[in-house]
Short mmCIF file of C-alpha atoms in Angstrom, two decimals:
data_model
loop_
_atom_site.label_atom_id
_atom_site.label_comp_id
_atom_site.label_asym_id
_atom_site.label_seq_id
_atom_site.Cartn_x
_atom_site.Cartn_y
_atom_site.Cartn_z
CA MET A 1 60.80 126.86 144.61
CA VAL A 2 60.64 129.07 141.54
CA SER A 3 62.45 132.38 141.24
CA ASN A 4 60.58 135.62 141.88
CA GLY A 5 60.95 138.83 139.88
CA ASN A 6 63.96 139.93 141.94
CA GLY A 7 65.96 136.82 141.07
CA GLU A 8 65.38 135.30 144.51
CA ARG A 9 64.65 131.61 144.72
CA GLY A 10 62.39 129.67 147.04
CA GLY A 11 63.90 129.12 150.46
CA VAL A 12 63.40 125.36 150.65
CA GLY A 13 64.87 124.73 147.20
CA ALA A 14 67.85 126.94 147.97
CA LEU A 15 68.25 125.22 151.34
CA LEU A 16 68.45 121.77 149.73
CA ALA A 17 70.86 123.01 147.09
CA THR A 18 72.96 124.52 149.89
CA LEU A 19 73.23 121.10 151.51
CA ARG A 20 74.74 119.74 148.32
CA MET A 21 77.01 122.71 147.60
CA VAL A 22 78.39 123.45 151.07
CA LEU A 23 77.96 120.31 153.14
CA GLY A 24 79.13 117.97 150.39
CA ASN A 25 82.66 119.28 150.84
CA PRO A 26 84.81 116.40 152.26
CA ALA A 27 86.31 118.71 154.91
CA VAL A 28 82.84 119.73 156.08
CA ARG A 29 81.58 116.15 156.13
CA GLY A 30 83.85 115.30 159.05
CA PHE A 31 82.18 117.70 161.44
CA LEU A 32 78.78 116.98 159.86
CA ARG A 33 79.18 113.30 160.72
CA GLN A 34 79.71 114.30 164.35
CA ALA A 35 76.42 116.20 164.16
CA THR A 36 74.52 113.00 163.31
CA ARG A 37 74.85 111.80 166.90
CA ASN A 38 71.81 112.04 169.16
CA GLU A 39 71.65 114.58 171.96
CA VAL A 40 68.90 115.53 174.41
CA CYS A 41 68.10 119.24 174.13
CA VAL A 42 65.50 121.31 175.97
CA TYR A 43 63.05 123.32 173.86
CA GLY A 44 61.33 126.56 174.82
CA ASP A 45 58.26 124.86 176.24
CA GLY A 46 60.44 122.77 178.55
CA GLU A 47 60.10 119.60 176.49
CA GLU A 48 63.21 117.41 176.32
CA VAL A 49 63.77 116.23 172.74
CA LYS A 50 66.22 113.48 171.86
CA GLY A 51 67.44 113.60 168.28
CA PRO A 52 70.41 114.25 165.99
CA ILE A 53 72.26 117.53 166.57
CA LEU A 54 71.38 118.26 162.94
CA TYR A 55 67.68 118.28 163.84
CA HIS A 56 68.23 120.63 166.78
CA ALA A 57 70.30 122.96 164.53
CA LEU A 58 67.42 123.18 162.06
CA ALA A 59 64.95 123.89 164.87
CA SER A 60 67.20 126.68 166.12
CA PHE A 61 67.58 128.05 162.58
CA ALA A 62 63.77 128.16 162.39
CA GLY A 63 63.70 130.40 165.46
CA GLU A 64 62.85 127.91 168.20
CA ALA A 65 64.50 128.31 171.59
CA VAL A 66 66.74 125.23 171.87
CA ASN A 67 69.11 124.65 174.79
CA CYS A 68 71.68 121.93 174.03
CA PRO A 69 74.88 120.76 175.77
CA LEU A 70 77.94 122.85 174.92
CA GLY A 71 79.43 120.59 172.23
CA ALA A 72 76.11 120.19 170.47
CA ARG A 73 75.52 123.93 170.72
CA PHE A 74 78.83 124.62 168.95
CA LEU A 75 78.08 122.21 166.08
CA SER A 76 74.55 123.56 165.81
CA GLY A 77 75.84 127.12 165.48
CA LEU A 78 78.27 126.10 162.75
CA ILE A 79 75.51 124.37 160.76
CA LYS A 80 73.25 127.42 161.06
CA SER A 81 76.02 129.68 159.76
CA LEU A 82 76.70 127.41 156.78
CA LEU A 83 73.01 127.27 155.90
CA LYS A 84 72.62 131.06 156.10
CA LEU A 85 75.69 131.55 153.91
CA GLY A 86 74.58 129.02 151.31
CA ILE A 87 71.07 130.43 151.02
CA LYS A 88 72.49 133.92 150.61
CA VAL A 89 74.91 132.80 147.88
CA LEU A 90 72.09 131.03 146.03
CA LYS A 91 69.80 134.05 146.43
CA GLY A 92 67.26 132.04 148.35
CA ARG A 93 64.57 133.46 150.60
CA GLU A 94 65.83 132.78 154.11
CA GLU A 95 62.55 133.69 155.78
CA GLU A 96 60.70 131.13 153.67
CA ALA A 97 63.23 128.45 154.67
CA ARG A 98 62.81 129.40 158.34
CA ASP A 99 59.03 129.18 158.09
CA ALA A 100 59.19 125.75 156.45
CA LEU A 101 61.56 124.44 159.13
CA LYS A 102 59.12 125.36 161.88
CA ASP A 103 57.34 122.15 160.83
CA PRO A 104 58.94 119.17 162.67
CA ALA A 105 58.20 116.88 159.69
CA VAL A 106 60.12 119.18 157.33
CA ARG A 107 63.01 119.28 159.82
CA ARG A 108 63.03 115.48 159.87
CA GLY A 109 63.17 115.35 156.07
CA ILE A 110 66.05 117.84 155.86
CA THR A 111 67.85 115.99 158.67
CA LEU A 112 67.68 112.82 156.56
CA VAL A 113 69.31 114.65 153.67
CA LEU A 114 72.04 115.99 155.97
CA LYS A 115 72.69 112.55 157.45
CA GLY A 116 72.77 111.02 153.99
CA ILE A 117 75.44 113.50 152.87
CA ALA A 118 77.40 113.00 156.11
CA LEU A 119 77.40 109.21 155.79
CA TYR A 120 77.66 108.72 152.03
CA GLY A 121 78.79 112.01 150.57
CA ILE A 122 77.01 113.49 147.56
CA THR A 123 75.56 110.66 145.49
CA VAL A 124 73.29 110.72 142.44
CA PRO A 125 70.60 109.85 143.37
CA GLN A 126 71.26 110.71 147.00
CA LYS A 127 71.48 107.75 149.39
CA MET A 128 69.46 108.16 152.56
CA PRO A 129 69.90 106.58 156.02
CA ALA A 130 66.11 106.16 156.23
CA PRO A 131 63.14 106.71 153.92
CA PHE A 132 61.38 110.05 153.69
CA LEU A 133 58.07 108.24 153.43
CA ILE A 134 56.55 104.98 154.60
CA VAL A 135 53.36 103.83 152.89
CA TRP A 136 51.72 101.53 155.41
CA ASN A 137 49.06 99.12 154.24
CA PHE A 138 47.36 99.51 157.57
CA THR A 139 44.83 96.72 157.10
CA ASN A 140 43.51 94.42 154.41
CA LEU A 141 39.97 95.29 155.51
CA CYS A 142 38.06 97.23 152.85
CA ASN A 143 34.50 98.23 152.08
CA PHE A 144 35.19 98.43 148.31
CA ARG A 145 36.15 95.86 145.64
CA CYS A 146 38.24 97.91 143.22
CA LYS A 147 39.28 96.24 139.97
CA HIS A 148 42.87 97.48 140.14
CA CYS A 149 43.51 96.90 143.87
CA TYR A 150 47.18 96.05 144.41
CA GLN A 151 46.34 94.53 147.79
CA THR A 152 43.36 92.33 146.79
CA ALA A 153 41.74 93.92 149.82
CA GLY A 154 38.47 92.78 151.38
CA ARG A 155 38.68 90.80 154.60
CA PRO A 156 41.33 91.59 157.22
CA LEU A 157 44.27 89.19 157.37
CA PRO A 158 44.19 86.76 160.33
CA ASP A 159 47.60 87.92 161.61
CA GLU A 160 47.42 91.71 161.27
CA LEU A 161 49.36 93.80 163.77
CA SER A 162 47.63 94.55 167.07
CA LEU A 163 47.25 98.15 168.23
CA GLU A 164 50.17 97.69 170.63
CA GLU A 165 52.30 96.36 167.75
CA LYS A 166 51.25 99.23 165.48
CA LEU A 167 52.30 101.78 168.10
CA GLU A 168 55.64 99.97 168.39
CA VAL A 169 56.06 100.22 164.59
CA VAL A 170 55.49 103.99 164.83
CA ALA A 171 58.18 104.13 167.51
CA GLN A 172 60.56 102.19 165.23
CA LEU A 173 59.92 104.58 162.34
CA ASP A 174 60.48 107.55 164.65
CA LYS A 175 63.77 106.06 165.84
CA ALA A 176 64.89 105.49 162.23
CA GLY A 177 64.20 109.16 161.39
CA VAL A 178 61.31 108.69 158.94
CA ALA A 179 59.69 112.01 158.02
CA ALA A 180 56.20 110.99 156.86
CA VAL A 181 53.83 108.02 157.20
CA ALA A 182 50.91 107.50 154.82
CA LEU A 183 48.27 104.99 155.89
CA SER A 184 46.75 103.01 153.04
CA GLY A 185 45.10 99.62 152.84
CA GLY A 186 42.60 98.18 152.43
CA GLU A 187 40.69 101.13 153.75
CA PRO A 188 42.43 102.52 156.87
CA THR A 189 39.66 104.93 157.89
CA ILE A 190 37.21 102.12 158.73
CA HIS A 191 39.66 100.39 161.08
CA PRO A 192 39.31 101.08 164.83
CA HIS A 193 43.08 101.66 165.17
CA PHE A 194 43.16 104.49 162.63
CA LEU A 195 42.82 107.50 164.95
CA PRO A 196 45.09 106.22 167.75
CA VAL A 197 47.88 105.56 165.24
CA ILE A 198 47.43 108.95 163.53
CA ARG A 199 47.72 110.59 166.96
CA GLU A 200 50.94 108.72 167.69
CA ILE A 201 52.50 109.55 164.32
CA SER A 202 51.67 113.22 164.86
CA ARG A 203 52.85 113.24 168.48
CA ARG A 204 56.27 112.01 167.39
CA GLY A 205 56.68 114.84 164.87
CA MET A 206 56.16 112.81 161.70
CA TYR A 207 53.78 113.86 158.93
CA PRO A 208 50.54 111.78 159.03
CA ALA A 209 48.76 111.16 155.71
CA VAL A 210 46.08 108.82 154.40
CA ALA A 211 45.09 107.34 151.06
CA THR A 212 41.36 106.64 151.13
CA ASN A 213 38.30 105.89 149.04
CA GLY A 214 36.63 108.84 150.80
CA TRP A 215 33.57 106.97 152.07
CA VAL A 216 34.11 107.82 155.76
CA PHE A 217 35.35 111.38 155.17
CA ALA A 218 32.20 112.28 153.25
CA ASP A 219 31.04 112.87 156.82
CA LYS A 220 32.69 116.19 157.65
CA GLU A 221 32.68 115.50 161.39
CA LYS A 222 34.70 112.32 160.84
CA LEU A 223 37.31 114.23 158.87
CA LEU A 224 37.39 116.98 161.48
CA GLU A 225 38.00 114.34 164.15
CA ALA A 226 40.91 112.99 162.11
CA LYS A 227 42.30 116.49 161.66
CA ARG A 228 42.17 117.04 165.41
CA ALA A 229 44.06 113.76 165.84
CA GLY A 230 46.82 115.22 163.65
CA LEU A 231 45.98 114.11 160.10
CA ARG A 232 47.60 116.53 157.63
CA TYR A 233 47.08 115.11 154.14
CA VAL A 234 44.16 113.31 152.50
CA GLU A 235 44.39 111.61 149.11
CA VAL A 236 41.03 110.46 147.73
CA SER A 237 40.70 108.09 144.77
CA VAL A 238 38.49 109.19 141.87
CA ASP A 239 38.75 107.10 138.70
CA SER A 240 36.39 108.99 136.43
CA ALA A 241 34.48 112.23 136.02
CA ASN A 242 31.48 109.98 135.37
CA PRO A 243 29.87 108.82 138.67
CA ARG A 244 28.46 105.61 137.17
CA LYS A 245 31.81 104.62 135.68
CA HIS A 246 33.69 105.28 138.93
CA ASP A 247 31.16 103.32 140.99
CA GLU A 248 31.33 100.36 138.61
CA PHE A 249 35.13 100.33 138.77
CA ARG A 250 35.06 100.57 142.56
CA GLY A 251 32.28 98.04 143.04
CA VAL A 252 30.10 100.23 145.29
CA GLU A 253 27.13 102.41 144.34
CA GLY A 254 27.45 105.99 145.58
CA ALA A 255 31.26 105.78 145.84
CA TRP A 256 31.86 108.74 143.48
CA GLU A 257 29.51 111.08 145.28
CA ARG A 258 31.09 110.37 148.67
CA ALA A 259 34.65 110.65 147.27
CA ILE A 260 33.86 114.11 145.87
CA LYS A 261 32.26 115.15 149.14
CA ALA A 262 35.35 114.00 151.06
CA LEU A 263 37.57 116.17 148.85
CA GLN A 264 35.26 119.16 149.32
CA ASN A 265 35.36 118.62 153.08
CA ALA A 266 39.17 118.51 153.06
CA ALA A 267 39.31 121.77 151.11
CA GLU A 268 36.82 123.45 153.47
CA LEU A 269 38.68 122.27 156.58
CA GLY A 270 42.03 123.45 155.24
CA ILE A 271 43.60 119.98 155.10
CA SER A 272 46.18 119.41 152.37
CA HIS A 273 44.59 117.08 149.82
CA ALA A 274 44.72 115.51 146.38
CA LEU A 275 42.45 113.73 143.95
CA ALA A 276 44.12 110.47 142.89
CA MET A 277 43.32 108.67 139.63
CA THR A 278 44.83 105.33 138.54
CA VAL A 279 45.31 105.46 134.78
CA THR A 280 44.22 102.57 132.54
CA ARG A 281 42.62 102.30 129.11
CA PHE A 282 39.28 102.57 130.88
CA ASN A 283 39.86 106.21 131.76
CA TYR A 284 43.06 107.78 130.40
CA GLU A 285 41.29 109.70 127.63
CA GLU A 286 39.00 111.44 130.11
CA ALA A 287 41.84 112.83 132.22
CA PRO A 288 41.13 116.40 130.96
CA GLU A 289 37.59 116.08 132.31
CA VAL A 290 38.89 114.91 135.69
CA ILE A 291 41.36 117.81 135.74
CA ASP A 292 38.51 120.23 134.96
CA LEU A 293 36.49 118.65 137.77
CA ALA A 294 39.35 119.10 140.26
CA ASP A 295 39.74 122.72 139.17
CA GLU A 296 36.01 123.41 139.48
CA LEU A 297 36.03 121.95 143.00
CA GLY A 298 38.92 124.25 143.96
CA LEU A 299 41.23 121.35 144.82
CA GLN A 300 44.97 121.73 145.41
CA ARG A 301 46.39 118.76 143.59
CA ILE A 302 45.69 115.85 141.27
CA VAL A 303 47.92 112.77 141.14
CA PHE A 304 47.79 110.37 138.20
CA PHE A 305 48.93 106.96 139.40
CA ASN A 306 50.81 104.59 137.16
CA PHE A 307 48.84 101.33 136.80
CA ILE A 308 50.81 98.34 138.14
CA PRO A 309 49.44 94.83 137.37
CA VAL A 310 49.72 93.44 140.89
CA GLY A 311 47.13 92.03 143.28
CA ARG A 312 43.64 92.24 141.80
CA GLY A 313 45.15 94.44 139.09
CA LYS A 314 46.57 91.31 137.40
CA GLU A 315 43.03 90.53 136.26
CA ILE A 316 42.92 93.70 134.13
CA VAL A 317 46.52 93.65 132.88
CA LYS A 318 45.31 93.72 129.28
CA TYR A 319 43.96 97.23 129.92
CA ASP A 320 47.41 98.63 130.72
CA LEU A 321 48.44 101.54 128.50
CA THR A 322 50.80 100.87 125.62
CA PRO A 323 54.10 102.80 125.77
CA GLU A 324 52.75 105.17 123.11
CA GLN A 325 49.53 105.77 125.05
CA ARG A 326 51.46 106.48 128.25
CA GLU A 327 53.70 108.92 126.40
CA GLU A 328 50.68 110.65 124.90
CA PHE A 329 49.04 110.79 128.32
CA LEU A 330 52.07 112.31 130.10
CA ARG A 331 52.47 114.91 127.38
CA MET A 332 48.79 115.77 127.65
CA ILE A 333 48.80 116.35 131.42
CA TYR A 334 51.92 118.52 131.15
CA LYS A 335 50.09 120.73 128.63
CA GLU A 336 46.96 120.74 130.80
CA MET A 337 49.01 122.16 133.65
CA GLY A 338 49.48 125.33 131.65
CA LYS A 339 45.68 125.77 131.53
CA HIS A 340 45.13 125.23 135.25
CA LYS A 341 47.52 127.55 137.06
CA GLY A 342 46.13 126.99 140.55
CA LEU A 343 46.20 123.20 140.36
CA GLN A 344 49.26 120.98 140.82
CA ILE A 345 49.17 118.13 138.28
CA VAL A 346 51.65 115.31 138.83
CA SER A 347 52.18 111.67 137.91
CA THR A 348 53.78 108.73 139.70
CA ALA A 349 55.16 107.53 136.33
CA PRO A 350 58.87 108.38 136.64
CA GLN A 351 59.00 109.05 132.87
CA TYR A 352 57.15 112.28 133.62
CA ALA A 353 60.53 113.84 134.52
CA ARG A 354 61.84 113.06 131.02
CA VAL A 355 58.65 114.28 129.36
CA THR A 356 58.65 117.60 131.21
CA LEU A 357 62.31 118.16 130.33
CA GLN A 358 61.72 117.36 126.66
CA LEU A 359 58.53 119.38 126.20
CA SER A 360 59.98 122.43 127.95
CA GLY A 361 63.24 122.33 125.98
CA GLY A 362 65.14 121.56 129.17
CA GLU A 363 63.57 124.48 131.08
CA GLU A 364 61.28 122.51 133.40
CA VAL A 365 61.43 119.18 135.18
CA SER A 366 59.41 117.11 137.63
CA PRO A 367 61.58 115.69 140.45
CA ALA A 368 60.12 112.22 141.06
CA HIS A 369 56.32 112.67 141.09
CA PHE A 370 56.20 116.01 142.83
CA TYR A 371 56.73 119.57 141.69
CA VAL A 372 57.30 120.74 138.12
CA GLY A 373 59.36 123.91 137.91
CA ASN A 374 61.85 125.91 135.87
CA ASP A 375 64.24 126.96 138.64
CA PRO A 376 67.81 125.64 138.15
CA ILE A 377 67.64 124.41 141.73
CA VAL A 378 64.61 122.27 140.89
CA LYS A 379 66.55 120.68 138.02
CA SER A 380 69.36 119.89 140.44
CA LEU A 381 66.89 118.33 142.86
CA ALA A 382 65.49 116.07 140.12
CA GLU A 383 68.77 114.17 140.00
CA PHE A 384 69.15 114.50 143.77
CA ILE A 385 65.78 112.79 144.35
CA GLY A 386 66.39 110.40 141.49
CA GLY A 387 63.10 109.28 139.94
CA CYS A 388 61.53 106.07 141.21
CA GLY A 389 62.03 106.01 144.97
CA ALA A 390 61.23 102.35 145.74
CA GLY A 391 63.63 101.11 148.40
CA ARG A 392 65.55 104.41 148.22
CA ILE A 393 63.46 107.24 149.61
CA TYR A 394 60.39 105.27 150.57
CA ALA A 395 59.33 101.77 151.57
CA ALA A 396 56.13 99.94 152.47
CA ILE A 397 54.82 97.97 155.43
CA GLN A 398 52.13 95.31 155.04
CA PRO A 399 49.25 94.71 157.51
CA GLU A 400 51.08 91.88 159.28
CA GLY A 401 54.40 93.74 159.49
CA THR A 402 56.21 92.60 156.34
CA VAL A 403 58.42 95.30 154.80
CA THR A 404 58.61 95.67 151.01
CA PRO A 405 60.41 98.25 148.83
CA CYS A 406 57.07 99.59 147.52
CA VAL A 407 53.37 98.83 147.99
CA PHE A 408 53.28 97.78 144.33
CA MET A 409 56.33 95.51 144.67
CA PRO A 410 55.47 92.49 146.87
CA ILE A 411 59.05 91.41 147.60
CA PRO A 412 59.35 90.70 151.35
CA VAL A 413 62.63 92.02 152.77
CA GLY A 414 61.92 91.55 156.48
CA ASN A 415 59.23 91.85 159.14
CA VAL A 416 59.06 94.44 161.93
CA ARG A 417 57.85 91.73 164.31
CA GLN A 418 61.22 89.98 164.05
CA LYS A 419 63.63 92.79 163.21
CA GLU A 420 63.79 96.57 163.76
CA PHE A 421 62.80 98.62 160.73
CA ARG A 422 66.14 100.45 160.71
CA GLU A 423 68.04 97.15 160.44
CA ILE A 424 65.81 95.97 157.59
CA TRP A 425 66.37 99.25 155.74
CA GLU A 426 70.12 99.13 156.19
CA THR A 427 70.68 95.45 155.30
CA SER A 428 68.09 94.43 152.68
CA GLU A 429 69.97 93.20 149.60
CA VAL A 430 67.07 94.13 147.31
CA MET A 431 66.86 97.70 148.60
CA LEU A 432 70.65 98.13 148.56
CA LYS A 433 70.65 97.23 144.86
CA LEU A 434 67.77 99.63 144.18
CA ARG A 435 69.94 102.37 145.72
CA GLU A 436 72.75 101.46 143.31
CA ARG A 437 70.38 101.46 140.34
CA ALA A 438 72.97 102.57 137.79
CA LYS A 439 75.08 99.49 138.53
CA HIS A 440 72.32 96.91 138.31
CA VAL A 441 69.43 97.85 136.00
CA TRP A 442 69.19 96.34 132.53
CA GLY A 443 67.27 97.09 129.35
CA TYR A 444 67.34 100.55 127.82
CA CYS A 445 67.17 101.98 131.36
CA ALA A 446 70.80 100.95 131.95
CA ASN A 447 72.14 103.41 129.37
CA CYS A 448 69.34 105.94 129.29
CA PRO A 449 70.48 109.58 129.58
CA TYR A 450 67.51 110.15 131.90
CA LEU A 451 68.50 107.37 134.33
CA ASN A 452 69.10 109.76 137.22
CA VAL A 453 65.85 111.69 136.90
CA CYS A 454 63.65 108.71 135.98
CA GLY A 455 65.21 105.25 136.15
CA GLY A 456 61.96 103.53 135.18
CA CYS A 457 59.24 102.26 137.51
CA ARG A 458 60.87 99.41 139.44
CA ALA A 459 57.46 97.99 140.44
CA ARG A 460 56.42 97.67 136.79
CA ALA A 461 59.73 95.98 135.99
CA TYR A 462 59.01 93.46 138.75
CA ALA A 463 55.38 92.96 137.72
CA TYR A 464 56.30 92.17 134.12
CA PHE A 465 59.75 90.55 134.41
CA ARG A 466 59.87 89.37 138.05
CA ASP A 467 63.01 91.46 138.38
CA PRO A 468 62.88 94.89 140.07
CA LEU A 469 66.05 95.83 138.18
CA GLY A 470 64.59 94.99 134.78
CA PRO A 471 63.23 97.35 132.13
CA ASP A 472 60.03 99.31 132.63
CA PRO A 473 58.00 98.22 129.58
CA GLY A 474 55.70 101.22 129.90
CA CYS A 475 58.33 103.58 128.49
CA VAL A 476 58.59 104.24 124.73
CA LEU A 477 62.36 103.85 125.03
CA ASN A 478 61.84 100.27 126.24
CA LYS A 479 59.26 99.44 123.58
CA LYS A 480 60.97 96.25 122.39
CA TYR A 481 60.41 94.72 125.85
CA TRP A 482 56.75 95.66 125.68
CA GLU A 483 56.46 93.79 122.39
CA GLN A 484 58.04 90.73 124.00
CA ILE A 485 55.41 90.52 126.73
CA ARG A 486 52.33 91.85 124.92
CA GLU A 487 51.32 88.63 123.18
CA GLU A 488 52.29 86.41 126.11
CA LEU A 489 50.03 88.35 128.49
CA GLU A 490 47.31 88.86 125.86
CA ILE A 491 47.51 92.62 126.23
CA LEU A 492 45.15 94.29 123.81
CA THR A 493 46.30 96.31 120.85
CA PRO A 494 45.10 99.93 120.91
CA GLU A 495 42.30 99.05 118.47
CA GLU A 496 41.15 96.04 120.53
CA GLY A 497 41.35 98.11 123.68
CA GLU A 498 39.16 100.85 122.22
CA LYS A 499 36.49 98.28 121.33
CA GLN A 500 36.55 96.70 124.81
CA VAL A 501 36.41 100.05 126.60
CA ALA A 502 33.56 101.18 124.32
CA ILE A 503 31.60 98.05 125.27
CA SER A 504 32.23 98.71 128.99
CA ARG A 505 30.77 102.20 128.60
#
């Protein structure tokens, strides 16, 4: 997304900014709303594809041969012209945008943005008619016993979805317009339904991903089989650069070695991948070592997950970082990024957007927990995406079909066995309030100047205050709320924490 030496900007960033600049015009929204209707169009290979006219327009813009009915063809042509004009005005790289839109999953994501603007106008953060991402706790079955497990995984639940029901869920997500589905757990890769569901997600044009402990994918043939089924992204948990420490935290000897092997296999097979580390007092000081390890292995990305005291994680709540420690940590990883140019370093803590803005003097920002960049378009997208995405741009599904706003926020808002996912998304009172965050949050978050790029972690607010609209006590700006809960929950002071962690070593 960053600008090149000629002043041109990345095609995808310019494309998204174009959607806001051109298609947010009230006059344009009228025809755009018409383009949200579904039409059946015939693609170059003869396949009939039913989807919004917007989707077909993006496919045509990408260079695919798309034959639509006359009315749809007219609207599609208009959308293509507007996109070309906007990218040119913003000095974007049109060819890069075309290449990105050749991917059906990217087209689905951009279609969601277009539909959101058509239905709701430009909002900050942008309201969406469906989530970009579903994190699906595929099963409660797990071969590990991790200390921080949000799912308290181990044995499968007695009422988990059957394979037929899982395939129906995929169909529901497809119908809703979801762009990506990440299977989590438990451990999804050891479940017999894993490959059939990955195939179905891929077949329907969504982006299939998995969060895993890496045990199965240490076998390169197993990972290759998953790649052939359509798997496109692998996120492997590594909690320490020290094998013994990781294995002890995960409860299984040899876990570290197999996790590292799985990441190496993903890199060798050309599968997009990331090393994921959940940050607690047990390991936050060794993050530079883990970053060095990821760099040495030639990995693409490292994601530092915010610790949420939910599930089995409640048992180690006293090892949560203090607000000052979290601030120190986020500042440290931002500085580390400057030393590791080929490695993306991100955090799921929404405060990272504020930290990157502050440390760069307003020049760089991290939209949600993704890219950090200094392009003006990226700064615009930070508010567009809007920080914590729980119930706004993503949602979660539990093994037995219950929908929640986030995997770390166990608030049931419906079940796909009784109600279509789209209806749950559109009518859940909890998720509707999360989308109107500025009207409902309390604590310092309510008046924070960084509300639209951060907004606080809603799962942490729920974990500590049983209110997803409460303050995130992990932020230094909400420190007084941290002090209120620290003694009640017997959270260690930094000095006590250092002693306990030293003993555990």
